[in-house]
């Protein structure tokens, strides 16, 4: 027994050294990454849920669960002011979201009243949509801000009337059985391919007045805001993570 231990201790360093000098020792073959097909051009990847492909609003509804009332033309849907925001019928948790939006070519209004809409993850956490091309407003409420929580790193807005993209990576907050938040959510946002929110910690719900709230919730729909402006959307897809 003692002899075995002696030899084990004697050869152990040599064994470790052999491991360190062998590149094969650090290769991982299992599990393997699932194969998907990335989209060509504007097309979604093969494992995405397409929420809007320009043809119908079947995946959407009004907040009272009646049919979504936004209009569709030329493969885009547009806010019908005062008809209310629209929600996905399906609920989501952690996700990667691709969404394209366009503020009206005819510029009307100033500050928050120009091309305002919003992408609300889990119907609670807003990435602001606003025409901020030569349009000043409070920085933590401009386009690509996490509304009233984080100023975007840069203003990557295209001119009004041009299509813009958001690619959003969202980690949902988690709550324990007592309803206490035990892990914050996070958001990473690319605006027209440019990093504008770098894994920021979501403080809580988006509030126009007052502080963010952290009431427990589970998966929830994606919500798009009607702020009274003719903002359009197209090519919306999501990947559950
Ligand atoms: Mg908004």
mmCIF file of C-alpha atoms and ligand atoms in Angstrom, residues 112 115-120 126-130 141 147 225 227, ligand 1:
data_model
loop_
_atom_site.group_PDB
_atom_site.id
_atom_site.type_symbol
_atom_site.label_atom_id
_atom_site.label_comp_id
_atom_site.label_asym_id
_atom_site.label_seq_id
_atom_site.Cartn_x
_atom_site.Cartn_y
_atom_site.Cartn_z
ATOM 1 C CA UNK A 112 -39.760 62.194 -27.712
ATOM 2 C CA UNK A 115 -40.830 58.515 -34.503
ATOM 3 C CA UNK A 116 -41.332 57.080 -31.039
ATOM 4 C CA UNK A 117 -42.094 53.409 -30.474
ATOM 5 C CA UNK A 118 -40.311 50.788 -28.425
ATOM 6 C CA UNK A 119 -39.332 47.159 -28.153
ATOM 7 C CA UNK A 120 -40.369 45.806 -24.763
ATOM 8 C CA UNK A 126 -37.858 48.815 -23.211
ATOM 9 C CA UNK A 127 -35.188 49.332 -25.822
ATOM 10 C CA UNK A 128 -36.261 52.735 -27.100
ATOM 11 C CA UNK A 129 -37.177 53.376 -30.709
ATOM 12 C CA UNK A 130 -37.016 57.027 -31.630
ATOM 13 C CA UNK A 141 -34.412 58.173 -23.514
ATOM 14 C CA UNK A 147 -35.230 53.629 -21.487
ATOM 15 C CA UNK A 225 -45.304 50.254 -28.447
ATOM 16 C CA UNK A 227 -46.592 56.029 -29.099
HETATM 17 MG MG1 LIG B 1 -40.809 54.468 -26.699
#
